[in-house]
XYZ file of C-alpha atoms in Angstrom:
708
model
C -66.069 85.239 25.285
C -67.803 87.272 22.626
C -70.946 89.401 23.181
C -73.179 91.031 20.537
C -74.450 94.503 21.436
C -77.511 95.727 19.519
C -78.256 99.487 19.225
C -80.007 101.641 16.642
C -77.441 104.311 15.697
C -74.337 105.329 17.553
C -74.622 108.917 16.273
C -77.328 109.571 18.870
C -75.985 110.768 22.235
C -78.363 108.581 24.259
C -77.136 105.368 22.602
C -73.497 106.489 22.396
C -73.369 107.219 26.171
C -74.748 103.721 26.888
C -72.337 102.041 24.446
C -69.242 103.866 25.718
C -69.927 102.803 29.274
C -70.828 99.259 28.231
C -67.693 98.905 26.070
C -65.364 100.295 28.721
C -66.677 97.853 31.343
C -66.669 94.949 28.850
C -63.015 95.619 28.101
C -62.200 95.542 31.830
C -63.988 92.173 31.979
C -62.026 90.892 28.915
C -65.161 90.462 26.823
C -64.919 90.545 23.005
C -67.756 92.598 21.584
C -69.353 93.189 18.233
C -71.834 96.105 17.992
C -74.661 95.824 15.438
C -76.602 98.914 14.370
C -79.922 99.298 12.530
C -81.594 96.033 13.369
C -84.939 96.889 14.897
C -86.527 94.515 17.355
C -90.014 95.413 16.055
C -89.339 93.336 12.996
C -88.047 94.142 9.496
C -89.176 93.924 5.910
C -88.720 90.971 3.478
C -89.432 88.371 6.136
C -86.183 88.813 8.048
C -87.802 89.212 11.454
C -85.657 90.382 14.389
C -81.845 90.357 14.450
C -81.020 88.791 11.023
C -77.321 89.079 11.945
C -77.834 86.144 14.321
C -77.609 83.905 11.267
C -73.911 84.733 10.694
C -72.627 85.929 14.108
C -71.320 83.340 16.466
C -71.548 84.858 19.995
C -71.740 83.637 23.562
C -74.262 86.298 24.683
C -76.290 89.244 23.433
C -77.285 92.629 24.909
C -80.027 94.802 23.421
C -80.542 98.521 24.064
C -84.232 97.803 23.753
C -85.334 101.395 24.413
C -83.726 102.393 21.081
C -84.722 99.255 19.159
C -88.396 98.824 19.949
C -91.509 100.769 20.909
C -93.471 98.305 23.019
C -92.703 95.445 25.444
C -94.180 92.183 24.246
C -93.802 88.580 25.471
C -93.794 87.189 21.873
C -90.720 89.358 21.153
C -88.858 87.842 24.089
C -89.698 84.410 22.802
C -88.588 85.326 19.311
C -85.191 86.530 20.660
C -84.725 83.272 22.568
C -85.337 81.348 19.335
C -82.884 83.564 17.462
C -80.227 83.103 20.144
C -80.846 79.592 21.490
C -79.005 78.526 24.629
C -77.086 81.800 25.248
C -77.711 84.509 27.868
C -79.645 87.618 26.807
C -79.905 91.038 28.514
C -82.381 93.810 27.679
C -81.313 97.362 28.618
C -83.812 100.238 28.977
C -87.020 98.152 28.690
C -88.138 95.129 30.662
C -88.665 92.094 28.444
C -90.476 89.335 30.359
C -88.418 86.147 30.380
C -85.146 88.037 29.607
C -82.849 89.529 32.208
C -83.396 93.308 32.114
C -81.679 96.464 33.263
C -83.824 99.582 33.346
C -83.922 103.116 34.752
C -86.733 104.215 37.017
C -88.123 107.548 35.711
C -91.674 107.735 37.083
C -90.814 109.330 40.386
C -88.412 111.815 38.778
C -91.087 112.797 36.269
C -93.504 113.378 39.137
C -90.887 115.562 40.863
C -90.502 117.579 37.649
C -94.236 118.165 37.295
C -94.524 119.126 40.970
C -91.675 121.612 40.525
C -93.450 123.210 37.573
C -96.975 123.182 39.011
C -96.282 124.202 42.588
C -92.727 125.563 42.575
C -93.283 127.923 39.634
C -97.094 128.028 39.620
C -97.370 127.376 35.869
C -100.932 126.968 34.579
C -100.629 126.546 30.777
C -98.726 123.439 29.595
C -97.753 121.859 26.268
C -96.475 118.279 26.234
C -94.273 117.340 23.244
C -93.850 113.544 23.238
C -92.569 110.840 20.913
C -94.714 108.399 18.980
C -97.978 107.883 20.838
C -97.423 104.099 20.891
C -93.803 104.273 22.138
C -93.450 102.776 25.600
C -91.281 105.631 26.956
C -93.705 108.210 25.644
C -96.686 106.343 27.144
C -95.102 106.314 30.590
C -93.959 109.981 30.520
C -97.236 111.195 29.074
C -99.219 109.234 31.728
C -97.257 110.891 34.572
C -97.757 114.305 32.897
C -101.503 113.752 32.554
C -101.943 112.356 36.071
C -100.057 115.341 37.535
C -102.246 117.800 35.578
C -105.462 116.095 36.678
C -104.404 116.028 40.340
C -103.503 119.686 40.202
C -106.873 120.603 38.674
C -108.599 119.267 41.790
C -106.776 121.896 43.821
C -106.105 124.695 41.306
C -108.738 125.684 38.694
C -107.836 126.956 35.230
C -104.977 124.612 34.433
C -104.758 123.892 30.635
C -102.727 121.340 28.706
C -102.177 120.583 25.007
C -100.471 117.510 23.580
C -98.135 117.275 20.578
C -96.248 114.253 19.256
C -92.925 114.089 17.394
C -90.372 111.299 16.888
C -87.847 111.834 19.710
C -85.595 113.972 17.530
C -84.790 117.644 17.091
C -86.299 118.245 13.619
C -89.704 116.668 14.291
C -89.877 118.518 17.597
C -89.388 121.760 15.695
C -92.024 120.805 13.138
C -94.547 119.929 15.842
C -94.230 123.248 17.669
C -94.128 125.345 14.506
C -97.375 123.745 13.300
C -99.003 124.272 16.706
C -97.985 127.993 16.789
C -99.533 128.559 13.354
C -102.808 126.903 14.294
C -103.030 128.215 17.872
C -101.330 131.646 18.001
C -103.409 132.739 20.997
C -102.540 129.832 23.328
C -99.111 130.766 24.633
C -98.030 128.228 27.321
C -96.144 128.956 30.517
C -93.992 125.890 29.992
C -93.341 123.186 27.378
C -92.529 119.694 28.699
C -90.596 117.528 26.191
C -90.273 113.749 26.340
C -86.521 113.893 25.673
C -83.692 116.423 25.505
C -83.185 116.178 21.773
C -86.767 117.175 21.154
C -86.402 120.000 23.718
C -83.362 121.420 21.930
C -85.380 121.563 18.689
C -88.291 123.276 20.513
C -85.832 125.732 22.078
C -84.636 126.808 18.601
C -88.212 127.517 17.525
C -88.913 129.612 20.638
C -85.793 131.777 20.063
C -86.975 132.937 16.604
C -90.521 133.876 17.602
C -91.283 137.547 17.338
C -93.588 137.433 20.330
C -91.542 137.831 23.581
C -94.127 135.745 25.458
C -93.127 132.751 23.338
C -89.442 133.567 23.724
C -89.788 133.603 27.535
C -91.686 130.297 27.658
C -90.182 127.797 30.146
C -88.878 124.460 28.799
C -87.847 121.028 30.181
C -86.358 117.911 28.674
C -85.598 114.283 29.610
C -82.412 112.135 29.644
C -79.757 114.781 30.456
C -77.602 114.190 27.418
C -74.387 116.170 27.113
C -75.912 119.020 25.086
C -78.588 119.588 27.760
C -76.088 121.081 30.193
C -74.322 123.332 27.713
C -74.617 127.107 27.960
C -76.901 127.415 24.991
C -79.468 124.975 26.401
C -79.269 124.788 30.250
C -82.185 122.378 30.222
C -84.029 121.342 33.297
C -84.313 117.626 32.765
C -84.472 114.110 34.165
C -81.020 112.615 34.401
C -80.968 109.014 33.239
C -77.624 107.492 34.366
C -76.896 106.023 30.915
C -73.353 105.173 31.950
C -74.688 103.037 34.832
C -77.124 101.442 32.437
C -74.200 100.436 30.187
C -72.056 99.276 33.117
C -74.818 97.157 34.720
C -75.681 95.624 31.312
C -72.051 94.597 30.789
C -71.786 93.208 34.343
C -75.097 91.311 33.991
C -74.085 89.534 30.763
C -70.625 88.767 32.286
C -72.208 87.219 35.378
C -74.522 85.114 33.261
C -71.615 83.936 31.138
C -69.627 82.988 34.248
C -72.634 81.371 35.955
C -73.088 84.198 38.462
C -76.415 85.193 39.991
C -78.287 88.029 38.238
C -81.629 89.565 39.275
C -84.458 89.331 36.782
C -84.712 93.137 36.708
C -81.960 95.528 37.804
C -83.422 98.997 38.433
C -81.431 102.238 38.453
C -82.804 105.475 39.904
C -83.008 108.684 37.855
C -82.865 112.180 39.249
C -84.332 115.632 38.593
C -81.731 118.164 37.385
C -82.765 121.815 37.808
C -81.288 124.345 35.404
C -82.349 127.729 34.102
C -84.617 126.620 31.226
C -87.565 126.013 33.576
C -87.349 129.616 34.928
C -85.065 128.972 37.882
C -82.195 131.366 38.513
C -78.576 130.026 38.436
C -77.276 129.157 41.940
C -74.929 131.506 43.714
C -71.339 131.163 42.486
C -72.446 129.278 39.377
C -70.010 129.469 36.454
C -70.899 128.750 32.810
C -70.165 125.171 31.660
C -69.433 124.150 35.268
C -71.474 122.289 37.879
C -68.834 122.642 40.648
C -66.725 125.397 42.181
C -64.401 127.375 39.961
C -61.170 125.504 39.152
C -57.686 126.759 40.035
C -55.741 128.706 37.466
C -53.550 125.767 36.492
C -56.423 123.368 36.153
C -58.451 125.977 34.267
C -55.671 126.436 31.706
C -55.341 122.686 31.297
C -59.127 122.324 30.931
C -59.278 125.085 28.349
C -56.418 123.512 26.428
C -58.193 120.173 26.369
C -61.433 121.812 25.303
C -59.721 123.647 22.524
C -58.028 120.438 21.310
C -61.330 118.550 21.414
C -63.057 121.356 19.487
C -60.296 121.421 16.827
C -60.398 117.639 16.429
C -64.222 117.650 16.203
C -64.146 120.342 13.532
C -61.416 118.508 11.637
C -63.337 115.232 11.673
C -66.467 117.002 10.475
C -64.388 118.509 7.641
C -63.071 115.052 6.679
C -66.568 113.620 6.599
C -67.979 116.526 4.607
C -65.153 116.292 2.047
C -65.638 112.518 1.824
C -69.380 112.941 1.135
C -68.731 115.549 -1.581
C -66.006 113.463 -3.213
C -68.342 110.481 -3.517
C -70.584 112.459 -5.862
C -67.849 112.136 -8.525
C -67.411 108.330 -8.104
C -69.087 106.304 -10.841
C -67.679 102.874 -10.052
C -67.136 100.793 -6.931
C -63.405 101.123 -7.451
C -63.751 104.922 -7.449
C -65.840 104.838 -4.272
C -63.192 102.710 -2.553
C -60.465 105.153 -3.663
C -62.370 107.988 -1.931
C -62.932 105.727 1.112
C -59.217 104.987 1.387
C -58.421 108.730 1.630
C -61.036 109.181 4.320
C -59.912 106.261 6.428
C -56.326 107.561 6.228
C -57.488 111.001 7.381
C -59.242 109.603 10.454
C -56.418 107.121 11.126
C -58.633 104.030 10.831
C -56.432 100.926 10.797
C -59.016 98.155 10.554
C -61.978 98.398 8.167
C -63.976 95.942 6.031
C -66.424 96.664 3.214
C -68.912 93.909 2.284
C -71.577 94.239 -0.395
C -74.626 92.010 -0.834
C -75.851 90.717 -4.175
C -79.349 91.500 -5.414
C -80.938 88.505 -3.757
C -84.112 90.188 -2.484
C -83.614 88.641 0.976
C -80.990 88.755 3.688
C -77.991 86.838 2.314
C -75.672 84.300 3.894
C -72.817 85.513 1.681
C -71.331 88.819 0.614
C -68.569 90.202 -1.586
C -65.570 91.277 0.512
C -64.973 94.319 -1.688
C -62.249 96.040 0.349
C -60.352 95.446 3.579
C -57.828 97.316 5.622
C -56.089 95.269 8.325
C -53.405 96.865 10.508
C -52.998 99.517 7.846
C -52.573 97.013 4.921
C -55.158 97.577 2.175
C -56.669 95.159 -0.368
C -59.291 95.764 -3.040
C -61.184 92.713 -4.328
C -64.173 94.227 -6.112
C -66.609 91.384 -6.786
C -64.000 88.661 -6.997
C -63.974 87.533 -3.388
C -67.222 86.109 -2.124
C -67.249 85.097 1.508
C -69.565 83.290 3.922
C -70.602 85.854 6.525
C -70.601 83.161 9.226
C -67.017 82.173 8.413
C -65.945 85.782 8.016
C -67.099 86.835 11.471
C -65.701 83.626 13.015
C -62.219 84.366 11.652
C -59.236 85.303 13.939
C -59.530 88.955 12.874
C -62.430 89.306 15.280
C -60.935 87.417 18.278
C -59.145 89.070 21.168
C -55.900 87.019 21.411
C -55.375 88.264 24.921
C -56.874 91.740 24.511
C -60.591 92.531 24.310
C -61.631 92.853 20.687
C -64.231 95.477 19.704
C -65.865 95.795 16.284
C -68.843 97.741 14.927
C -71.254 96.692 12.173
C -73.118 99.361 10.179
C -75.538 98.387 7.394
C -75.881 100.258 4.145
C -79.585 100.849 3.741
C -81.797 101.772 0.794
C -85.199 102.277 2.281
C -85.686 99.009 4.175
C -83.316 96.974 1.935
C -79.774 96.196 3.010
C -77.111 96.752 0.301
C -74.129 95.674 2.396
C -72.235 96.596 5.557
C -69.050 98.128 6.829
C -67.186 96.712 9.773
C -64.641 98.711 11.724
C -62.816 98.442 15.020
C -64.086 100.491 17.994
C -62.959 104.072 18.486
C -65.029 106.255 20.778
C -63.960 109.489 19.113
C -65.494 108.931 15.687
C -68.668 106.880 16.069
C -70.967 109.696 14.833
C -68.580 110.451 11.949
C -68.553 106.794 10.942
C -72.372 106.806 10.933
C -72.196 109.728 8.475
C -69.596 107.839 6.475
C -71.984 104.911 6.331
C -74.828 107.144 5.128
C -72.672 108.550 2.344
C -71.481 105.104 1.265
C -75.066 103.740 1.305
C -76.193 106.608 -0.949
C -73.234 106.011 -3.296
C -73.803 102.265 -3.564
C -77.546 102.743 -4.012
C -76.801 105.234 -6.819
C -74.321 102.854 -8.471
C -76.768 99.937 -8.166
C -79.496 102.054 -9.769
C -77.142 103.141 -12.575
C -76.172 99.489 -13.032
C -79.781 98.404 -13.295
C -80.471 101.241 -15.768
C -77.380 100.260 -17.789
C -78.479 96.637 -17.894
C -81.999 97.654 -18.749
C -80.668 99.936 -21.525
C -78.562 97.028 -22.872
C -81.570 94.736 -22.869
C -83.628 97.477 -24.480
C -80.919 98.177 -27.053
C -80.673 94.456 -27.917
C -84.465 94.307 -28.242
C -84.476 97.466 -30.382
C -81.819 95.967 -32.649
C -83.818 92.791 -32.917
C -87.031 94.685 -33.673
C -85.112 96.886 -36.127
C -83.885 93.827 -37.981
C -87.411 92.487 -38.048
C -88.743 95.805 -39.213
C -86.060 96.066 -41.930
C -86.989 92.626 -43.143
C -90.683 93.467 -42.988
C -90.067 96.760 -44.724
C -88.067 95.012 -47.440
C -90.958 92.627 -48.022
C -93.401 95.566 -48.035
C -91.220 97.383 -50.618
C -91.138 94.228 -52.767
C -94.903 93.870 -52.449
C -95.354 97.559 -53.242
C -93.188 97.224 -56.311
C -95.183 94.188 -57.376
C -98.443 96.072 -56.713
C -97.218 99.045 -58.765
C -96.270 96.719 -61.598
C -99.656 94.987 -61.459
C -101.464 98.347 -61.296
C -99.407 99.584 -64.232
C -100.340 96.522 -66.177
C -104.014 97.008 -65.313
C -103.821 100.616 -66.484
C -102.066 99.510 -69.646
C -104.717 96.914 -70.329
C -107.432 99.493 -69.615
C -105.874 102.023 -71.987
C -105.536 99.291 -74.663
C -109.199 98.478 -74.182
C -110.032 102.187 -74.464
C -107.905 102.411 -77.605
C -109.620 99.372 -79.120
C -113.024 100.722 -78.229
C -112.078 104.140 -79.629
C -110.895 102.600 -82.908
C -114.016 100.449 -83.141
C -116.179 103.529 -82.677
C -114.188 105.495 -85.221
C -113.642 102.848 -87.856
C -116.941 101.015 -87.650
C -119.778 102.937 -86.015
C -118.682 106.383 -87.241
C -118.233 105.098 -90.819
C -121.661 103.509 -90.800
C -123.184 106.699 -89.486
C -121.367 108.688 -92.154
C -122.727 106.384 -94.860
C -126.279 106.609 -93.537
C -125.968 110.392 -93.449
C -124.856 110.532 -97.083
C -127.706 108.266 -98.184
C -130.262 110.471 -96.365
C -128.729 113.637 -97.881
C -129.026 112.107 -101.352
C -132.711 111.270 -100.876
C -133.531 114.553 -99.188
C -134.868 116.029 -102.435
C -137.531 113.296 -102.536
C -138.502 113.618 -98.818
C -137.989 116.667 -96.589
C -137.948 114.561 -93.437
C -134.858 112.728 -94.664
C -132.970 116.080 -94.660
C -133.948 116.531 -91.020
C -132.904 112.964 -90.279
C -129.556 113.573 -91.993
C -128.900 116.488 -89.574
C -129.628 114.310 -86.539
C -127.355 111.611 -87.878
C -124.566 114.183 -88.359
C -124.913 115.426 -84.753
C -124.849 111.790 -83.522
C -121.717 111.188 -85.630
C -120.014 114.239 -84.138
C -120.706 113.106 -80.575
C -119.648 109.546 -81.326
C -116.329 110.824 -82.738
C -115.871 112.893 -79.511
C -116.555 109.802 -77.362
C -113.976 107.906 -79.396
C -111.508 110.730 -78.921
C -112.194 110.915 -75.157
C -111.773 107.192 -74.779
C -108.296 107.387 -76.213
C -106.544 110.530 -77.451
C -105.017 109.243 -80.672
C -103.114 112.553 -81.178
C -100.827 111.684 -78.209
C -98.857 109.407 -80.467
C -98.968 111.650 -83.517
C -98.847 115.221 -82.056
C -97.252 114.745 -78.614
C -98.380 115.681 -75.090
C -98.296 119.460 -75.523
C -100.652 119.469 -78.531
C -102.847 116.768 -77.049
C -103.412 118.805 -73.851
C -104.045 121.888 -75.997
C -106.691 120.043 -78.045
C -108.266 118.761 -74.804
C -108.542 122.335 -73.430
C -110.081 123.539 -76.707
C -112.576 120.681 -76.720
C -113.649 121.354 -73.131
C -114.156 125.052 -73.879
C -116.049 124.263 -77.082
C -118.309 121.693 -75.418
C -119.291 124.214 -72.726
C -120.949 126.373 -75.400
C -119.201 129.495 -74.186
C -119.927 129.067 -70.511
C -116.330 128.162 -69.523
C -113.118 129.663 -70.762
C -110.008 127.460 -70.634
C -106.544 129.100 -70.701
C -103.564 126.880 -71.459
C -99.804 127.521 -71.156
C -96.858 125.212 -71.841
C -93.651 126.558 -70.379
C -91.115 123.806 -71.081
C -87.964 124.065 -73.141
C -88.708 120.844 -74.944
C -90.447 117.517 -74.454
C -90.947 116.591 -70.749
C -88.849 113.732 -69.370
C -91.326 111.132 -68.266
C -89.110 108.156 -67.589
C -88.678 104.880 -69.403
C -92.375 104.101 -69.998
C -93.049 107.383 -71.768
C -96.312 106.326 -73.379
C -97.844 105.143 -70.133
C -96.804 108.227 -68.230
C -98.113 110.596 -70.921
C -101.443 108.847 -70.737
C -101.486 109.231 -66.927
C -100.696 112.996 -67.114
C -103.345 113.450 -69.825
C -106.018 111.557 -67.840
C -105.313 113.541 -64.653
C -105.758 116.830 -66.525
C -108.829 115.458 -68.312
C -110.474 114.437 -64.997
C -109.594 117.802 -63.401
C -111.155 119.741 -66.340
C -114.297 117.653 -66.248
C -114.711 118.230 -62.461
C -114.201 121.976 -62.860
C -116.976 122.104 -65.514
C -119.453 119.642 -64.136
C -119.133 120.036 -60.355
C -117.484 123.429 -59.739
C -119.431 125.201 -62.562
C -116.267 127.196 -63.159
C -116.284 130.100 -65.676
C -112.485 130.196 -65.931
C -109.981 127.364 -65.877
C -106.176 127.777 -66.013
C -104.039 124.846 -67.199
C -100.227 125.170 -66.977
C -97.196 122.924 -67.447
C -94.014 124.457 -65.989
C -90.434 123.535 -65.123
C -88.345 125.054 -62.279
C -85.277 123.747 -60.410
C -85.542 120.372 -62.038
C -89.197 119.973 -61.061
C -92.023 119.497 -63.552
C -95.369 120.829 -62.376
C -98.858 120.469 -63.903
C -101.535 122.756 -62.427
C -105.269 122.861 -63.147
C -106.873 125.823 -61.320
C -110.458 127.078 -61.522
C -112.670 129.800 -60.022
C -115.596 127.535 -59.352
C -117.351 126.446 -56.164
C -114.679 124.758 -54.041
C -115.113 121.926 -51.499
C -112.690 121.729 -48.501
C -113.714 118.117 -47.938
C -111.762 116.957 -50.987
C -108.430 118.541 -49.904
C -105.524 116.124 -50.259
C -103.503 115.271 -48.269
C -105.961 115.825 -45.401
C -105.168 118.730 -43.024
C -104.685 116.401 -40.022
C -102.131 114.328 -41.891
C -103.665 111.208 -40.374
C -105.094 109.556 -43.488
C -103.402 107.779 -46.341
C -106.296 108.839 -48.556
C -109.350 111.078 -48.246
C -112.575 109.228 -47.541
C -114.443 112.004 -49.397
C -112.747 111.225 -52.698
C -114.974 109.964 -55.443
C -113.944 107.478 -58.127
C -112.546 110.218 -60.346
C -110.395 111.778 -57.614
C -109.150 108.350 -56.518
C -108.216 107.621 -60.116
C -106.162 110.884 -60.221
C -104.328 109.884 -57.030
C -103.831 106.380 -58.351
C -102.270 107.610 -61.614
C -100.081 110.103 -59.731
C -98.658 107.158 -57.706
C -97.856 105.436 -61.011
C -95.910 108.483 -62.049
C -94.113 108.661 -58.685
C -95.388 112.240 -58.471
C -96.499 114.470 -55.611
C -100.274 114.995 -55.873
C -102.227 117.759 -54.126
C -105.742 119.125 -54.159
C -106.305 122.577 -52.603
C -109.947 123.662 -52.383
C -111.940 126.265 -50.473
C -115.524 127.658 -50.646
C -114.502 131.002 -52.082
C -111.098 130.323 -53.650
C -111.930 127.603 -56.105
C -109.933 124.417 -56.588
C -106.349 123.726 -57.658
C -105.036 120.279 -58.708
C -101.244 120.197 -58.605
C -99.072 117.374 -59.944
C -95.280 117.625 -59.588
C -92.313 115.319 -60.041
C -88.572 115.471 -60.544
C -87.368 115.773 -64.054
C -85.914 112.537 -65.405
């Protein structure tokens, strides 16, 4: 017959004491057992409800240490358990579940005795109660007795005070609760602190020892449960002894009787007892010896006892060292295979002969299958990785978990990530290393969670990399099309400029060859007739001025000397013309510092026109808009770079700086048509184009490009 035993964690002394006694009695009764940890009866996330292992475990009965698995007693929970385990006997230990056979420990009377001892035996008047969760059933009962005792005493004794704190039935939260209270209430120093369990009391005791105020250090203290640590020299806790061994024995006997059709009471009640030690302020009894509740042992027995204690201490320290080393070694494991290698070494160190490692897939819900990643049976090891997928129901029904004449014992420990189960380890029962195996499970859970996270990140990176490559290909194709379109645009723009310059050239020639010749003829006729009419001489002068201006317009429309004289002379003539047309208001300085003709690429004529037009526009802006008195024009060459600079001392304008200071614009919205034309022609040259202008520093137009 196989029985499932449900606890929370076997690393806690309360649960371990129950399980040891249960398992020992179950073995005597030839019961196979499987112990399941970390399945709360208050329900679980992802819709699993209570006891999800019932879906794959085939058992004849089930026992629940309900006091560690739930906080409240509810009839719907009992009904849910019956549905989960249809047709088989169920036993609840620690808490009464209506409709389910229950074994529980009476604690109310013992708690009353404790309060009476503190109130009337010691005469304490200031109390602090440190309980568990306010909604936890055990806390509710113990707090109620504490409160009733305080209220009854107040009727007889005035001035009794009480404060209430709540932790989580563990050492650390007990320490936190008291430390917070001391900071907020330094003046209220109690006579005694009553804790809802021994583990909390041990945490409170540590806080009291480090207080600088001797009144806090001398504060009395009590616990509840009488775990092993409560009676040790460092604690000596006055407490309520819960006979956890009897609780385990009676639970085993109850389920056995139900399986063999024996009679079992609905509720089996076990009495608790008050244990007086020195922590409440009582003196040790006469003849009391440290670490001993009875008379001093004989010399021979004492030596044997000391030898056993030393051996136990050495083994405990050795096991802790194995676990610590295992946890540290897992930090270096970056694959499941590497984790298993570290696990093998640990199992060999603790002499574990039977062990199974099962990992769940990423299903998002409790699975019916798992990967049997690694197994060790009777010392023989096998590593399967993710190749061997097994049905959990078939796995736990296999002969490896049957007794074959001897009671079989196995433990299940889930690997948790938050409230999600990653897998489980299953090992055969060994009372010596339960707490160490819990630590082993924690380390493995952390390692598998880390590997799963790394795996997700790796897959996400692969997906991202594939997407990046796809987008890169698309961008390359798009960029290629943009380059082609840009080249086409540049060609079209160049053609437009060429057509525009041809039109300017035609217009210039028409002005020069037609209009200017006509004006010249009219002027000569007027000059010939001037002797007959004085007004004709005046008219002749006006015609000559009109002719001069028309010729200048023709020259500005297209500099004919570019073809005949070259770029250097054409720019020089342009500078002279600008200075001359300003009637002495603007001086233009010009320097050409090249060792020959500039290299302007294949389309030399077009590029010369573009350079000339940029300089022409810059000079006109300096005269018309900047009102400059001095303009410097230079053409230089350095390190294979040709640079044309037009710099003036006129009124600058920071709004026309190019490129813009913020670098966020392809072009400057403040550019007029002339400035845009300069930028446009610079693009045709493939040149770098800059405008630097300030209110007091004038304006510089800089055009530069690589030679050749």
